[in-house]
Amino acid sequence: MRVIDSHTGGMPTRVILDGGPDLGSGPLAERAHRFATEHEAFYKSVLLEPRGQPGMVGALLVAPEDSECETGVIYFDADAVLGMCGHGTIGLGVTLAHLGRIGPGTHKVETPAGVISVDLLDANTVRVTNIESRRVKASVSVDVEAHGKVTGDLAYGGNWFFIVDPSPIAVDPCNIRALTDLTIAIREACIAQDVLGENGEPVDHVILQDQSHNKNVHSRNFVLCPDDQYDRSPCGTGSSARLACLAADGVLASGEEIVQESVIGSPYRLSYQPGLNGGVIPTLTGQAHIMAEGKLIFAQNDPFRHGIIL
Ligand code: PYC
């Protein structure tokens, strides 16, 4: 299996060029469902140690249905198949450029959440225009074990987010363990207390927002992903959901640009345009760097060919 690894603001992406499972044809959302339900062992083996690393997101390239798209892609972490992935798309853009498959300019990419666009601004800088994102419920309170009442917004940006602003714990690298424990407890509370999307979708990511110490940076976030790892980047789909909340609150005008940084200080530039269905069309710009080109080998006699599963 040939792969290219990159990182986007420290968050790793592994693009699978060949050797993935055959998911057939049809809408990408259906192929992603097939991937999630029939190929769990495959996606764990690609991302878990010893071949992968904590937080890593995979990007399986597939044929698009829409012939105008450069490629189709299904993103996944070690625990779930994702609807979309912003940092992964920045990594994908830089990877396709590295391969000579795309040059500067605008390219369409099909994801299970919909068609997005990727602007390659230079060899490392990509602007992603995401699918329409929306706030679904404002100021929802949940009872969180060992923490009490926590209030946040439910929003969609290609994945499902519960966004707490301000964070009860300072969003600082020295608090990563405590932030992880709190966000896992919040996600469990949301699921147990039926904080669900319009069609019963469970919260899969939790965001805690805080102020930044850096001038010209709007805010800093901590984002919990389905695999219980934190996003080293500011999370593209999470930033999209957040933009939808800022727009719904009337505190960020369409076209106004802000900088959002992650808990480790990696920045994205963010803005939005109004969407057709009452939400926002987010734009996020960030940088990725290629780390490795390789071939993964899964020998039959390797006791950890499926990854380290404890
Ligand atoms: O950037 O959208 C994102 C993302 C989702 C999960 C990890 N990163």
Coordinates of C-alpha atoms and ligand atoms in Angstrom, one line a residue:
M1 CA 0.0 0.0 0.0
R2 CA 1.6 3.3 -1.1
V3 CA 1.1 6.2 1.2
I4 CA 2.2 9.8 1.6
D5 CA 2.3 11.4 5.1
S6 CA 2.0 15.1 5.7
H7 CA 1.1 17.2 8.7
T8 CA -1.1 20.3 8.8
G9 CA -0.1 22.5 11.7
G10 CA 1.2 19.4 13.4
M11 CA -1.8 17.2 12.7
P12 CA -0.8 14.2 10.6
T13 CA -2.6 13.0 7.4
R14 CA -1.8 9.7 5.6
V15 CA -3.0 9.7 2.0
I16 CA -3.5 6.1 0.6
L17 CA -2.6 6.1 -3.0
D18 CA -3.4 2.5 -3.7
G19 CA -3.9 -0.9 -2.0
G20 CA -7.1 0.2 -0.2
P21 CA -10.4 -1.9 -0.2
D22 CA -12.7 -1.9 -3.2
L23 CA -15.8 0.0 -2.1
G24 CA -17.7 -0.3 -5.3
S25 CA -19.4 2.7 -6.9
G26 CA -22.3 5.0 -6.1
P27 CA -22.6 8.0 -3.8
L28 CA -19.6 8.7 -1.6
A29 CA -21.7 8.7 1.5
E30 CA -22.7 5.1 0.8
R31 CA -19.2 4.0 0.0
A32 CA -18.0 5.7 3.3
H33 CA -20.7 3.7 5.2
R34 CA -19.5 0.5 3.6
F35 CA -15.9 1.4 4.5
A36 CA -17.0 2.1 8.2
T37 CA -19.0 -1.1 8.6
E38 CA -17.0 -3.6 6.6
H39 CA -13.4 -2.4 6.8
E40 CA -12.7 -1.5 10.4
A41 CA -9.7 -3.7 10.7
F42 CA -8.2 -2.1 7.6
Y43 CA -8.5 1.5 8.8
K44 CA -7.2 0.6 12.3
S45 CA -4.2 -1.2 10.8
V46 CA -3.2 1.9 8.7
L47 CA -3.5 4.4 11.5
L48 CA -2.8 2.7 14.8
E49 CA 0.8 2.2 16.1
P50 CA 3.1 0.7 15.1
R51 CA 2.4 1.9 11.5
G52 CA 0.5 5.0 12.4
Q53 CA 0.7 7.6 15.2
P54 CA -1.8 9.1 17.6
G55 CA -4.1 11.6 16.0
M56 CA -3.3 10.5 12.5
V57 CA -6.2 10.8 9.9
G58 CA -6.3 8.6 6.8
A59 CA -7.4 9.8 3.4
L60 CA -8.5 7.0 1.1
L61 CA -8.6 8.2 -2.5
V62 CA -11.5 6.9 -4.5
A63 CA -13.1 7.6 -7.9
P64 CA -15.4 10.6 -7.7
E65 CA -19.0 10.4 -9.0
D66 CA -18.8 14.0 -10.2
S67 CA -16.5 14.0 -13.2
E68 CA -15.5 17.6 -12.5
C69 CA -13.8 16.6 -9.3
E70 CA -10.1 15.9 -9.2
T71 CA -10.6 13.0 -6.9
G72 CA -13.0 11.5 -4.3
V73 CA -11.7 11.0 -0.7
I74 CA -12.9 9.3 2.4
Y75 CA -11.3 10.5 5.6
F76 CA -11.1 8.4 8.7
D77 CA -9.3 8.3 12.1
A78 CA -8.5 5.2 14.1
D79 CA -12.0 5.0 15.5
A80 CA -14.4 6.4 12.9
V81 CA -15.0 7.3 9.3
L82 CA -15.4 11.1 9.0
G83 CA -17.8 13.1 6.8
M84 CA -15.1 15.6 6.0
C85 CA -11.8 16.7 7.3
G86 CA -10.3 20.2 6.9
H87 CA -6.8 19.6 8.0
G88 CA -6.8 16.4 5.9
T89 CA -7.9 18.4 2.8
I90 CA -5.1 20.8 3.3
G91 CA -2.7 17.8 3.6
L92 CA -4.4 16.3 0.5
G93 CA -3.9 19.4 -1.6
V94 CA -0.2 19.6 -0.7
T95 CA 0.2 15.9 -1.4
L96 CA -1.5 16.1 -4.8
A97 CA 0.8 19.1 -5.7
H98 CA 3.8 17.1 -4.5
L99 CA 2.7 14.3 -6.9
G100 CA 2.3 16.7 -9.7
R101 CA -1.4 15.9 -9.9
I102 CA -2.5 19.5 -9.3
G103 CA -1.0 22.9 -9.9
P104 CA -1.8 26.3 -8.5
G105 CA -5.5 27.2 -8.8
T106 CA -8.9 25.8 -7.8
H107 CA -9.8 22.1 -7.8
K108 CA -12.9 20.3 -6.8
V109 CA -12.8 17.3 -4.4
E110 CA -15.7 15.0 -3.6
T111 CA -16.2 13.9 0.1
P112 CA -19.0 12.0 1.8
A113 CA -20.3 15.4 3.1
G114 CA -20.4 16.9 -0.4
V115 CA -18.2 18.6 -3.0
I116 CA -15.6 21.1 -1.6
S117 CA -13.0 23.2 -3.3
V118 CA -9.3 23.3 -2.8
D119 CA -7.2 26.3 -3.9
L120 CA -3.5 25.6 -4.0
L121 CA -2.0 28.9 -3.2
D122 CA 1.6 27.7 -3.1
A123 CA 3.4 24.4 -2.5
N124 CA 2.4 24.4 1.2
T125 CA -0.6 26.7 1.5
V126 CA -4.2 25.6 0.7
R127 CA -7.5 27.4 1.0
V128 CA -10.5 25.0 1.5
T129 CA -14.0 26.1 0.8
N130 CA -16.2 23.7 2.8
I131 CA -19.7 22.5 2.5
E132 CA -22.5 24.6 4.0
S133 CA -22.2 24.6 7.8
R134 CA -24.8 25.4 10.3
R135 CA -25.7 25.8 14.0
V136 CA -28.4 23.4 14.9
K137 CA -29.1 24.2 18.6
A138 CA -27.8 27.1 20.7
S139 CA -27.1 27.1 24.4
V140 CA -27.8 23.4 25.2
S141 CA -26.9 22.4 28.8
V142 CA -25.7 18.9 29.7
D143 CA -24.8 17.4 33.0
V144 CA -21.2 16.2 32.8
E145 CA -20.0 13.6 35.3
A146 CA -17.5 15.1 37.8
H147 CA -17.9 18.6 36.2
G148 CA -21.6 19.5 36.5
K149 CA -23.6 21.6 34.0
V150 CA -21.8 22.6 30.8
T151 CA -23.5 24.7 28.1
G152 CA -22.6 24.7 24.4
D153 CA -23.9 24.9 20.9
L154 CA -24.5 21.9 18.6
A155 CA -23.2 22.7 15.1
Y156 CA -22.4 20.9 11.8
G157 CA -19.3 21.5 9.7
G158 CA -19.0 18.2 7.9
N159 CA -18.8 16.4 11.3
W160 CA -20.9 17.0 14.4
F161 CA -19.6 19.4 17.1
F162 CA -20.6 20.5 20.6
I163 CA -18.9 23.8 21.1
V164 CA -18.3 25.3 24.6
D165 CA -17.3 28.9 24.8
P166 CA -15.7 29.9 27.1
S167 CA -13.9 26.7 28.1
P168 CA -14.1 25.8 31.8
I169 CA -10.4 24.9 31.7
A170 CA -7.7 27.2 30.1
V171 CA -6.9 26.0 26.6
D172 CA -3.2 25.6 27.2
P173 CA -0.7 22.8 26.2
C174 CA 0.0 22.1 29.9
N175 CA -3.7 21.2 30.3
I176 CA -4.0 18.7 27.4
R177 CA -4.7 15.7 29.7
A178 CA -7.4 17.6 31.6
L179 CA -8.9 19.0 28.4
T180 CA -9.0 15.6 26.9
D181 CA -10.8 14.1 30.0
L182 CA -13.3 16.9 30.1
T183 CA -14.2 16.7 26.4
I184 CA -14.6 12.9 26.5
A185 CA -17.0 13.4 29.5
I186 CA -18.9 16.1 27.5
R187 CA -19.2 13.9 24.4
E188 CA -20.5 11.0 26.6
A189 CA -23.0 13.4 28.3
C190 CA -24.2 14.7 24.9
I191 CA -24.8 11.2 23.6
A192 CA -26.4 10.0 26.8
Q193 CA -28.7 13.1 27.1
D194 CA -29.8 13.0 23.4
V195 CA -28.0 16.1 22.1
L196 CA -28.4 14.9 18.5
G197 CA -28.4 16.3 15.0
E198 CA -31.7 16.7 13.1
N199 CA -31.6 13.1 11.9
G200 CA -30.3 11.6 15.2
E201 CA -26.6 12.1 14.4
P202 CA -24.5 11.8 17.6
V203 CA -21.9 14.4 18.6
D204 CA -18.5 13.1 17.4
H205 CA -16.3 16.0 18.2
V206 CA -16.2 18.5 21.1
I207 CA -14.6 22.0 21.0
L208 CA -13.5 24.2 23.9
Q209 CA -12.9 27.8 23.0
D210 CA -10.6 30.2 24.8
Q211 CA -8.9 33.6 24.3
S212 CA -5.5 33.7 22.6
H213 CA -2.5 35.4 24.1
N214 CA -1.4 36.4 20.6
K215 CA -2.3 39.7 19.2
N216 CA -4.2 39.4 15.9
V217 CA -5.5 35.9 16.8
H218 CA -9.2 35.8 17.4
S219 CA -9.3 32.7 19.7
R220 CA -7.7 29.4 20.6
N221 CA -9.4 26.1 20.6
F222 CA -9.1 22.5 21.8
V223 CA -10.8 19.9 19.7
L224 CA -11.5 16.3 20.7
C225 CA -11.7 13.8 17.8
P226 CA -13.6 10.5 17.7
D227 CA -10.4 8.5 18.5
D228 CA -10.0 10.5 21.8
Q229 CA -7.0 12.4 20.4
Y230 CA -6.9 16.2 20.2
D231 CA -6.6 18.0 16.9
R232 CA -3.1 19.6 16.7
S233 CA -4.5 21.9 14.0
P234 CA -7.5 24.2 14.7
C235 CA -9.8 21.5 13.0
G236 CA -11.2 22.6 9.6
T237 CA -14.7 21.1 10.1
G238 CA -14.7 22.3 13.7
S239 CA -13.7 25.8 12.6
S240 CA -16.5 25.7 10.0
A241 CA -19.1 24.8 12.7
R242 CA -17.7 27.6 14.9
L243 CA -18.0 30.1 12.0
A244 CA -21.7 29.1 11.7
C245 CA -22.1 29.9 15.4
L246 CA -20.3 33.2 15.2
A247 CA -22.5 34.1 12.2
A248 CA -25.7 33.0 13.9
D249 CA -24.8 35.2 16.9
G250 CA -24.2 38.2 14.7
V251 CA -20.6 38.6 16.0
L252 CA -18.7 38.0 12.7
A253 CA -19.8 39.5 9.4
S254 CA -19.6 37.7 6.1
G255 CA -16.2 38.2 4.4
E256 CA -14.5 39.3 7.6
E257 CA -11.3 37.3 8.3
I258 CA -10.2 36.0 11.6
V259 CA -7.3 33.8 12.8
Q260 CA -8.1 30.8 14.9
E261 CA -5.3 28.9 16.5
S262 CA -5.2 25.4 18.0
V263 CA -4.1 24.4 21.5
I264 CA -0.5 24.1 20.2
G265 CA -0.7 27.4 18.5
S266 CA -1.1 26.3 14.8
P267 CA -3.2 28.9 12.9
Y268 CA -5.9 28.9 10.2
R269 CA -7.3 32.0 8.5
L270 CA -11.1 31.8 8.5
S271 CA -14.0 33.6 6.9
Y272 CA -17.4 32.7 5.5
Q273 CA -20.1 33.7 2.9
P274 CA -23.8 33.2 3.5
G275 CA -25.0 29.7 2.4
L276 CA -28.2 29.0 0.4
N277 CA -29.9 27.2 3.3
G278 CA -29.4 29.6 6.2
G279 CA -26.0 28.4 7.1
V280 CA -22.5 29.6 6.0
I281 CA -20.0 28.6 3.4
P282 CA -16.7 28.5 5.3
T283 CA -13.3 29.2 3.9
L284 CA -10.2 28.1 5.8
T285 CA -6.6 28.6 4.8
G286 CA -3.7 26.7 6.4
Q287 CA -0.3 25.1 5.6
A288 CA 0.8 21.5 5.3
H289 CA 4.2 19.9 4.9
I290 CA 5.1 16.5 3.4
M291 CA 6.8 14.2 5.9
A292 CA 7.3 10.8 4.2
E293 CA 6.5 8.7 1.1
G294 CA 6.3 5.0 1.9
K295 CA 4.9 1.6 1.3
L296 CA 3.1 -0.1 4.2
I297 CA 3.7 -3.8 4.6
F298 CA 1.3 -6.1 6.5
A299 CA 3.1 -9.5 6.7
Q300 CA 0.9 -12.5 7.7
N301 CA 3.4 -13.5 10.4
D302 CA 3.4 -9.9 12.0
P303 CA 1.5 -10.2 15.3
F304 CA 0.8 -6.4 15.0
R305 CA -0.3 -6.3 11.4
H306 CA -3.8 -5.1 12.6
G307 CA -2.2 -2.4 14.9
I308 CA -1.8 -2.4 18.6
I309 CA -5.3 -2.9 20.0
L310 CA -5.4 -3.1 23.8
Ligands
PYC1 O1 -9.7 19.3 10.4 O2 -11.8 18.8 10.1 C1 -10.7 18.6 10.5 C2 -10.5 17.4 11.4 C3 -11.4 16.5 11.8 C4 -10.8 15.5 12.6 C5 -9.5 15.8 12.6 N1 -9.3 17.0 11.9

